[in-house]
Short mmCIF file of C-alpha atoms in Angstrom, two decimals:
data_model
loop_
_atom_site.label_atom_id
_atom_site.label_comp_id
_atom_site.label_asym_id
_atom_site.label_seq_id
_atom_site.Cartn_x
_atom_site.Cartn_y
_atom_site.Cartn_z
CA MET A 1 70.36 -53.04 126.85
CA SER A 2 68.35 -54.98 130.40
CA GLU A 3 65.96 -57.75 129.20
CA THR A 4 63.71 -55.74 132.33
CA ILE A 5 64.35 -52.46 130.58
CA TYR A 6 63.77 -53.62 127.22
CA THR A 7 60.34 -55.20 128.26
CA ALA A 8 59.32 -51.74 129.93
CA ALA A 9 60.16 -49.63 127.43
CA ALA A 10 57.91 -52.27 124.65
CA ILE A 11 54.97 -52.36 126.97
CA GLY A 12 55.62 -48.36 127.53
CA ILE A 13 55.67 -47.87 123.96
CA ALA A 14 52.87 -50.29 122.99
CA ALA A 15 50.63 -48.61 125.62
CA ILE A 16 51.02 -45.00 124.22
CA MET A 17 50.59 -45.56 121.03
CA THR A 18 47.39 -47.97 121.49
CA TYR A 19 46.26 -44.31 124.34
CA LEU A 20 47.36 -42.20 120.79
CA VAL A 21 44.89 -43.77 118.23
CA ARG A 22 41.93 -44.29 121.35
CA GLY A 23 42.87 -40.54 121.71
CA LEU A 24 42.57 -39.24 118.62
CA PRO A 25 38.73 -39.29 117.74
CA TYR A 26 38.47 -36.92 120.69
CA MET A 27 41.35 -34.78 120.29
CA MET A 28 40.79 -34.21 116.30
CA PHE A 29 36.98 -33.74 117.20
CA GLY A 30 37.55 -31.09 120.01
CA GLY A 31 38.38 -28.71 117.90
CA LYS A 32 35.36 -29.33 115.87
CA LYS A 33 36.87 -30.56 112.97
CA GLY A 34 36.07 -33.87 111.57
CA LEU A 35 38.59 -36.69 110.89
CA PRO A 36 39.71 -36.84 107.18
CA THR A 37 37.95 -39.23 104.92
CA ILE A 38 40.88 -41.53 104.23
CA VAL A 39 41.61 -41.58 108.24
CA LEU A 40 37.70 -43.10 108.77
CA TYR A 41 37.92 -45.05 105.59
CA LEU A 42 41.17 -46.65 106.55
CA GLY A 43 39.68 -47.39 109.94
CA SER A 44 37.06 -49.43 108.28
CA VAL A 45 38.79 -51.34 106.30
CA LEU A 46 42.26 -52.23 107.61
CA PRO A 47 40.88 -54.13 110.68
CA PRO A 48 40.10 -57.40 107.94
CA ALA A 49 43.49 -56.60 106.44
CA ILE A 50 45.56 -57.14 109.22
CA MET A 51 43.79 -59.95 111.54
CA ILE A 52 44.52 -62.24 108.66
CA ILE A 53 48.19 -60.94 108.58
CA LEU A 54 48.68 -61.71 112.22
CA VAL A 55 47.15 -65.65 111.61
CA VAL A 56 50.43 -66.13 108.98
CA TYR A 57 52.30 -63.99 111.11
CA CYS A 58 50.74 -66.23 114.51
CA LEU A 59 52.36 -69.70 111.58
CA ARG A 60 55.40 -67.66 110.29
CA SER A 61 57.62 -70.97 112.13
CA ILE A 62 56.07 -73.54 110.60
CA GLU A 63 58.45 -74.92 108.15
CA LEU A 64 56.36 -76.55 104.83
CA SER A 65 59.14 -78.27 103.37
CA VAL A 66 60.02 -80.51 106.44
CA SER A 67 58.26 -82.91 107.94
CA PRO A 68 55.55 -82.71 109.77
CA TYR A 69 54.97 -80.22 106.63
CA GLY A 70 52.91 -77.53 109.28
CA LEU A 71 50.08 -80.19 109.06
CA PRO A 72 49.57 -80.02 112.82
CA GLU A 73 48.32 -76.30 112.59
CA ILE A 74 47.11 -76.58 109.12
CA ILE A 75 44.67 -79.26 110.53
CA SER A 76 43.98 -77.25 113.78
CA VAL A 77 43.12 -73.80 111.87
CA ALA A 78 41.11 -75.62 109.07
CA LEU A 79 39.15 -76.88 112.58
CA VAL A 80 39.10 -73.34 114.46
CA ALA A 81 37.83 -71.82 111.22
CA ILE A 82 35.38 -74.92 110.13
CA LEU A 83 33.51 -74.42 113.75
CA GLN A 84 33.73 -70.63 114.25
CA PHE A 85 31.75 -70.84 110.42
CA TRP A 86 29.45 -72.88 111.92
CA ARG A 87 28.73 -72.26 115.58
CA LYS A 88 29.66 -68.93 116.01
CA ASN A 89 31.11 -68.97 119.03
CA LEU A 90 34.28 -67.63 120.06
CA PHE A 91 35.48 -70.10 123.10
CA LEU A 92 33.99 -73.08 121.69
CA SER A 93 36.68 -72.56 118.18
CA ILE A 94 39.36 -71.67 120.57
CA PHE A 95 39.28 -74.31 122.72
CA MET A 96 38.70 -76.85 120.34
CA GLY A 97 41.30 -75.23 117.79
CA THR A 98 43.83 -75.46 120.89
CA ALA A 99 43.26 -78.37 122.30
CA CYS A 100 43.26 -80.77 118.83
CA TYR A 101 46.67 -78.75 118.15
CA MET A 102 47.99 -79.87 121.32
CA ILE A 103 46.94 -83.28 121.01
CA LEU A 104 48.69 -83.51 117.79
CA ILE A 105 51.53 -82.42 118.47
CA ARG A 106 51.93 -84.98 121.50
CA THR A 107 50.11 -87.70 119.38
CA VAL A 108 50.18 -87.96 115.68
CA PHE A 109 52.99 -85.79 114.93
CA ALA A 110 55.38 -86.53 118.11
CA MET B 1 23.18 -50.72 142.59
CA LYS B 2 20.47 -50.56 140.10
CA SER B 3 23.16 -49.34 137.56
CA LEU B 4 25.74 -51.91 138.42
CA ARG B 5 23.11 -54.86 138.16
CA TYR B 6 22.04 -53.82 134.45
CA THR B 7 25.95 -53.27 133.55
CA LEU B 8 26.60 -56.91 134.65
CA LYS B 9 24.29 -57.86 132.36
CA LEU B 10 24.94 -56.13 129.56
CA CYS B 11 27.98 -57.49 129.74
CA VAL B 12 27.13 -61.42 129.92
CA PRO B 13 28.02 -61.64 126.60
CA VAL B 14 31.68 -60.43 126.06
CA MET B 15 32.30 -61.46 129.98
CA ALA B 16 33.32 -65.30 128.70
CA SER B 17 35.63 -63.73 126.08
CA TYR B 18 37.07 -61.37 128.00
CA ILE B 19 38.10 -64.02 130.59
CA PHE B 20 39.03 -66.54 128.28
CA VAL B 21 41.09 -64.71 126.24
CA GLY B 22 42.81 -62.98 129.76
CA LEU B 23 43.26 -66.55 130.84
CA ALA B 24 44.85 -67.83 127.86
CA TYR B 25 46.90 -64.81 127.11
CA GLY B 26 48.46 -64.64 131.17
CA MET B 27 49.53 -68.59 130.55
CA MET B 28 50.99 -67.78 127.37
CA MET B 29 53.18 -64.93 128.74
CA ASN B 30 54.16 -67.27 131.49
CA LYS B 31 55.16 -69.93 129.08
CA ALA B 32 57.69 -67.22 127.32
CA GLY B 33 58.92 -66.68 130.37
CA TYR B 34 57.71 -63.84 131.71
CA SER B 35 56.51 -63.31 135.41
CA PRO B 36 52.70 -62.26 136.33
CA LEU B 37 53.71 -58.75 136.78
CA TRP B 38 54.65 -58.49 133.46
CA THR B 39 51.24 -59.67 132.86
CA PHE B 40 49.79 -57.22 134.94
CA PHE B 41 51.75 -54.49 133.49
CA SER B 42 50.84 -55.19 130.16
CA SER B 43 47.14 -55.52 130.98
CA THR B 44 46.73 -52.41 132.88
CA PHE B 45 48.51 -50.07 130.97
CA ILE B 46 48.27 -51.68 126.99
CA TYR B 47 44.72 -53.27 127.53
CA ALA B 48 44.34 -54.81 123.83
CA GLY B 49 44.27 -58.01 123.50
CA SER B 50 45.78 -58.83 119.87
CA MET B 51 48.40 -56.54 120.30
CA GLN B 52 49.66 -57.98 123.95
CA ILE B 53 49.57 -61.63 122.01
CA VAL B 54 51.79 -59.76 119.31
CA LEU B 55 54.23 -58.61 121.90
CA ILE B 56 55.05 -62.00 123.26
CA SER B 57 56.68 -62.99 120.14
CA LEU B 58 57.76 -59.06 119.12
CA LEU B 59 59.54 -59.53 122.88
CA ALA B 60 60.76 -63.15 122.17
CA ALA B 61 62.85 -61.81 119.05
CA GLY B 62 63.78 -58.50 120.58
CA THR B 63 62.41 -56.49 117.85
CA PRO B 64 63.17 -52.75 117.52
CA LEU B 65 61.29 -50.93 119.95
CA TYR B 66 60.51 -48.57 116.58
CA THR B 67 58.87 -51.22 115.17
CA ILE B 68 57.08 -51.98 117.66
CA ALA B 69 55.82 -48.54 118.07
CA ILE B 70 54.58 -48.72 114.31
CA MET B 71 53.21 -52.57 114.73
CA THR B 72 50.88 -51.45 117.72
CA LEU B 73 49.48 -48.06 115.32
CA PHE B 74 48.43 -50.71 113.08
CA ILE B 75 46.92 -53.35 114.73
CA ASN B 76 45.42 -50.67 116.83
CA ALA B 77 44.41 -48.34 114.42
CA ARG B 78 40.57 -49.61 113.93
CA HIS B 79 40.28 -47.90 117.05
CA ILE B 80 40.26 -44.78 116.19
CA PHE B 81 36.82 -45.80 114.14
CA TYR B 82 35.35 -46.66 118.03
CA GLY B 83 35.88 -43.49 119.49
CA ILE B 84 34.39 -41.24 116.74
CA GLY B 85 30.91 -42.42 117.59
CA PHE B 86 30.81 -41.57 121.34
CA VAL B 87 32.80 -38.20 120.87
CA GLU B 88 29.98 -35.87 121.39
CA GLU B 89 28.30 -38.49 124.20
CA PHE B 90 31.57 -39.23 126.43
CA LYS B 91 32.09 -34.65 125.79
CA LYS B 92 29.08 -34.56 128.03
CA ILE B 93 30.50 -36.69 130.81
CA GLY B 94 33.64 -34.34 131.31
CA GLY B 95 36.49 -34.14 133.87
CA TRP B 96 38.26 -37.26 135.15
CA ARG B 97 35.64 -39.84 133.39
CA TYR B 98 35.85 -38.46 129.89
CA PRO B 99 39.74 -39.66 129.49
CA LEU B 100 39.16 -42.85 131.37
CA MET B 101 36.49 -43.93 129.58
CA ALA B 102 38.29 -42.71 125.79
CA LEU B 103 40.98 -44.61 127.17
CA THR B 104 39.52 -47.90 127.94
CA MET B 105 37.10 -48.66 124.54
CA THR B 106 37.44 -52.08 123.15
CA ASP B 107 36.58 -53.96 120.57
CA GLU B 108 33.95 -55.79 123.18
CA THR B 109 33.19 -52.66 125.17
CA TYR B 110 32.42 -50.86 122.16
CA SER B 111 29.94 -53.61 120.64
CA VAL B 112 27.99 -53.53 123.97
CA LEU B 113 28.05 -49.63 124.09
CA CYS B 114 26.61 -49.30 120.64
CA SER B 115 23.85 -52.48 121.24
CA ALA B 116 22.81 -51.30 124.71
CA GLN B 117 19.17 -50.15 125.75
CA TYR B 118 19.37 -47.86 128.50
CA PRO B 119 15.82 -47.99 130.41
CA GLU B 120 13.95 -44.96 131.61
CA GLY B 121 15.00 -43.43 135.06
CA MET B 122 18.63 -44.93 135.05
CA ASP B 123 21.72 -42.66 134.07
CA ARG B 124 23.15 -43.47 131.01
CA HIS B 125 26.30 -41.99 131.36
CA LYS B 126 26.64 -43.81 134.37
CA ILE B 127 26.17 -47.31 132.74
CA MET B 128 28.62 -46.27 130.24
CA LEU B 129 31.44 -45.72 132.60
CA TYR B 130 30.40 -48.69 134.73
CA VAL B 131 30.76 -51.18 132.03
CA GLN B 132 34.32 -49.60 130.41
CA VAL B 133 35.63 -49.83 134.19
CA PHE B 134 34.05 -53.34 134.52
CA CYS B 135 35.20 -54.59 131.73
CA TYR B 136 38.62 -53.45 132.05
CA LEU B 137 39.20 -54.47 135.81
CA LEU B 138 37.59 -57.81 133.86
CA TRP B 139 40.74 -57.67 131.62
CA ILE B 140 43.13 -56.81 134.06
CA LEU B 141 42.14 -59.85 136.50
CA ALA B 142 41.29 -62.69 134.00
CA SER B 143 45.09 -62.71 132.62
CA THR B 144 46.94 -61.73 135.47
CA SER B 145 45.17 -64.92 136.42
CA GLY B 146 45.99 -66.99 133.94
CA ALA B 147 49.43 -66.06 134.75
CA LEU B 148 49.35 -67.04 138.01
CA LEU B 149 47.80 -69.92 137.07
CA GLY B 150 50.68 -70.76 134.59
CA GLU B 151 52.99 -70.54 137.73
CA VAL B 152 51.11 -73.33 139.34
CA LEU B 153 50.00 -75.86 136.87
CA ARG B 154 52.38 -78.53 136.42
CA PHE B 155 50.48 -79.60 133.22
CA ASN B 156 52.53 -79.66 130.14
CA MET B 157 51.75 -76.89 128.56
CA GLU B 158 53.67 -76.79 125.50
CA GLY B 159 51.20 -76.10 122.76
CA ILE B 160 49.30 -73.48 124.31
CA GLU B 161 50.49 -70.82 121.93
CA PHE B 162 48.29 -72.06 119.30
CA THR B 163 45.06 -70.10 121.36
CA ALA B 164 47.24 -66.69 120.13
CA THR B 165 46.30 -68.49 116.59
CA ALA B 166 42.96 -69.68 117.09
CA PHE B 167 41.84 -66.63 118.53
CA PHE B 168 42.85 -64.02 115.14
CA VAL B 169 41.22 -66.65 113.11
CA THR B 170 38.07 -66.78 114.89
CA VAL B 171 38.32 -62.96 114.11
CA VAL B 172 39.36 -63.27 110.70
CA VAL B 173 36.38 -65.83 110.06
CA SER B 174 33.88 -63.76 112.11
CA GLN B 175 34.78 -60.57 109.69
CA TRP B 176 34.56 -62.25 106.67
CA GLN B 177 30.86 -63.22 107.61
CA THR B 178 30.05 -59.71 108.17
CA ALA B 179 32.17 -57.80 105.91
CA GLU B 180 30.73 -55.98 102.85
CA SER B 181 33.72 -56.39 100.95
CA HIS B 182 36.02 -59.05 101.18
CA LEU B 183 39.21 -57.18 98.75
CA PRO B 184 40.83 -56.07 102.19
CA ALA B 185 41.12 -59.46 103.71
CA ILE B 186 42.48 -60.84 100.03
CA THR B 187 44.66 -57.92 100.39
CA GLY B 188 46.51 -58.75 103.36
CA LEU B 189 46.79 -62.47 102.96
CA LEU B 190 48.18 -61.91 99.35
CA SER B 191 50.31 -59.38 101.11
CA ALA B 192 51.66 -61.47 103.66
CA VAL B 193 52.08 -64.38 101.55
CA LEU B 194 53.99 -62.92 99.24
CA PHE B 195 56.32 -60.73 101.56
CA PHE B 196 56.42 -64.00 103.76
CA PHE B 197 58.52 -66.01 100.94
CA LEU B 198 60.17 -62.81 99.65
CA PHE B 199 61.97 -61.40 103.41
CA GLY B 200 61.30 -64.73 105.25
CA ALA B 201 59.07 -65.25 108.60
CA ASP B 202 61.13 -62.76 110.63
CA LYS B 203 61.02 -59.48 108.13
CA PHE B 204 57.48 -60.03 106.50
CA ILE B 205 55.41 -58.01 108.32
CA LEU B 206 55.69 -54.72 107.99
CA PRO B 207 55.79 -54.96 104.03
CA ALA B 208 52.87 -56.79 104.24
CA LEU B 209 50.61 -53.97 106.30
CA SER B 210 52.07 -50.93 104.61
CA VAL B 211 51.68 -52.49 100.74
CA SER B 212 47.88 -53.42 102.14
CA VAL B 213 47.21 -49.79 103.14
CA VAL B 214 48.53 -48.49 99.61
CA VAL B 215 46.23 -51.24 97.69
CA LEU B 216 43.50 -50.26 99.91
CA ILE B 217 43.99 -46.55 99.57
CA ILE B 218 44.16 -47.26 95.56
CA HIS B 219 40.99 -49.22 95.05
CA LYS B 220 39.11 -46.95 97.64
CA ASP B 221 36.90 -46.05 95.32
CA ARG B 222 35.47 -49.29 94.12
CA ILE B 223 35.04 -50.84 98.20
CA MET B 224 33.37 -47.11 98.90
CA ILE B 225 30.95 -48.13 95.74
CA LYS B 226 30.32 -51.65 96.71
CA ARG B 227 29.25 -50.68 100.01
CA GLU B 228 27.22 -47.79 99.00
CA ALA B 229 25.30 -50.26 96.50
CA LEU B 230 25.03 -52.51 99.33
CA GLU B 231 23.61 -50.27 101.63
CA ASN B 232 21.22 -48.81 98.95
CA VAL B 233 19.70 -52.81 98.88
#
């Protein structure tokens, strides 16, 4: 499969699946029937589980046993978490964390 | 004109995050080697920030399409929840606006629409439509601008991909602060770490997601009881 077709197909599939989850409640309620309790339950408890899995996914390529032992990532993630806990400002947390990471990999851990 | 101005006022709290995350997403796409046109398509057709950001690494790894489909379902599952509160409201609007408004609901517009007060004499359905369309266009504009900016910036962008990690960390922290039960987050973390060491960096995500779903279903009663107890306080 060519690169272009693969990228287009992947975006198309992600789009269709997104329409599906966004449209589901409207389709189900269209027939005057409610969604099953289990779907409602999962819709409310899955997000925190998924988001933390995505953090691990983002960090999957760091090598903990080889220098610099993932330290640039660990330090920057800690900075983001502390800032977000303390100031609750999305822009500040992401900007400072990314800046910290970009500086660390260029200087201390270059 | 009055409704349009009011819409802008409602959207102020989420505009910064749309613009910033959008710009960063476009730059990440650019750094991953995708032309601004792909960023434009991705934002126009998918319009779900977290999924679009994850998709960059899924594409780079040549992930099978069925895995992309399953992961989209998982990552965007929360949208099911958002739709429920607006079924009755949007149904009244009807016509072409109905599917448009249903399919452009995001974390951000949900929070705007939920908290919005509609002054006397203003058409609330019109304002709802404006909020949805304005945020949608802003996201497309911000991310495409980020991609175009990435093309012209001569600055060494190495490390910009950390924006994605930072973004998810902020979401985790805000959810942690507002969650009634920390069991879902802890379940996710433990299963991610477990399957990371069992199956390796490229194969852990689907098992981790699936096991989290199973564990959360098993502990349904415990989590629900805790929630009810909190609501009664």
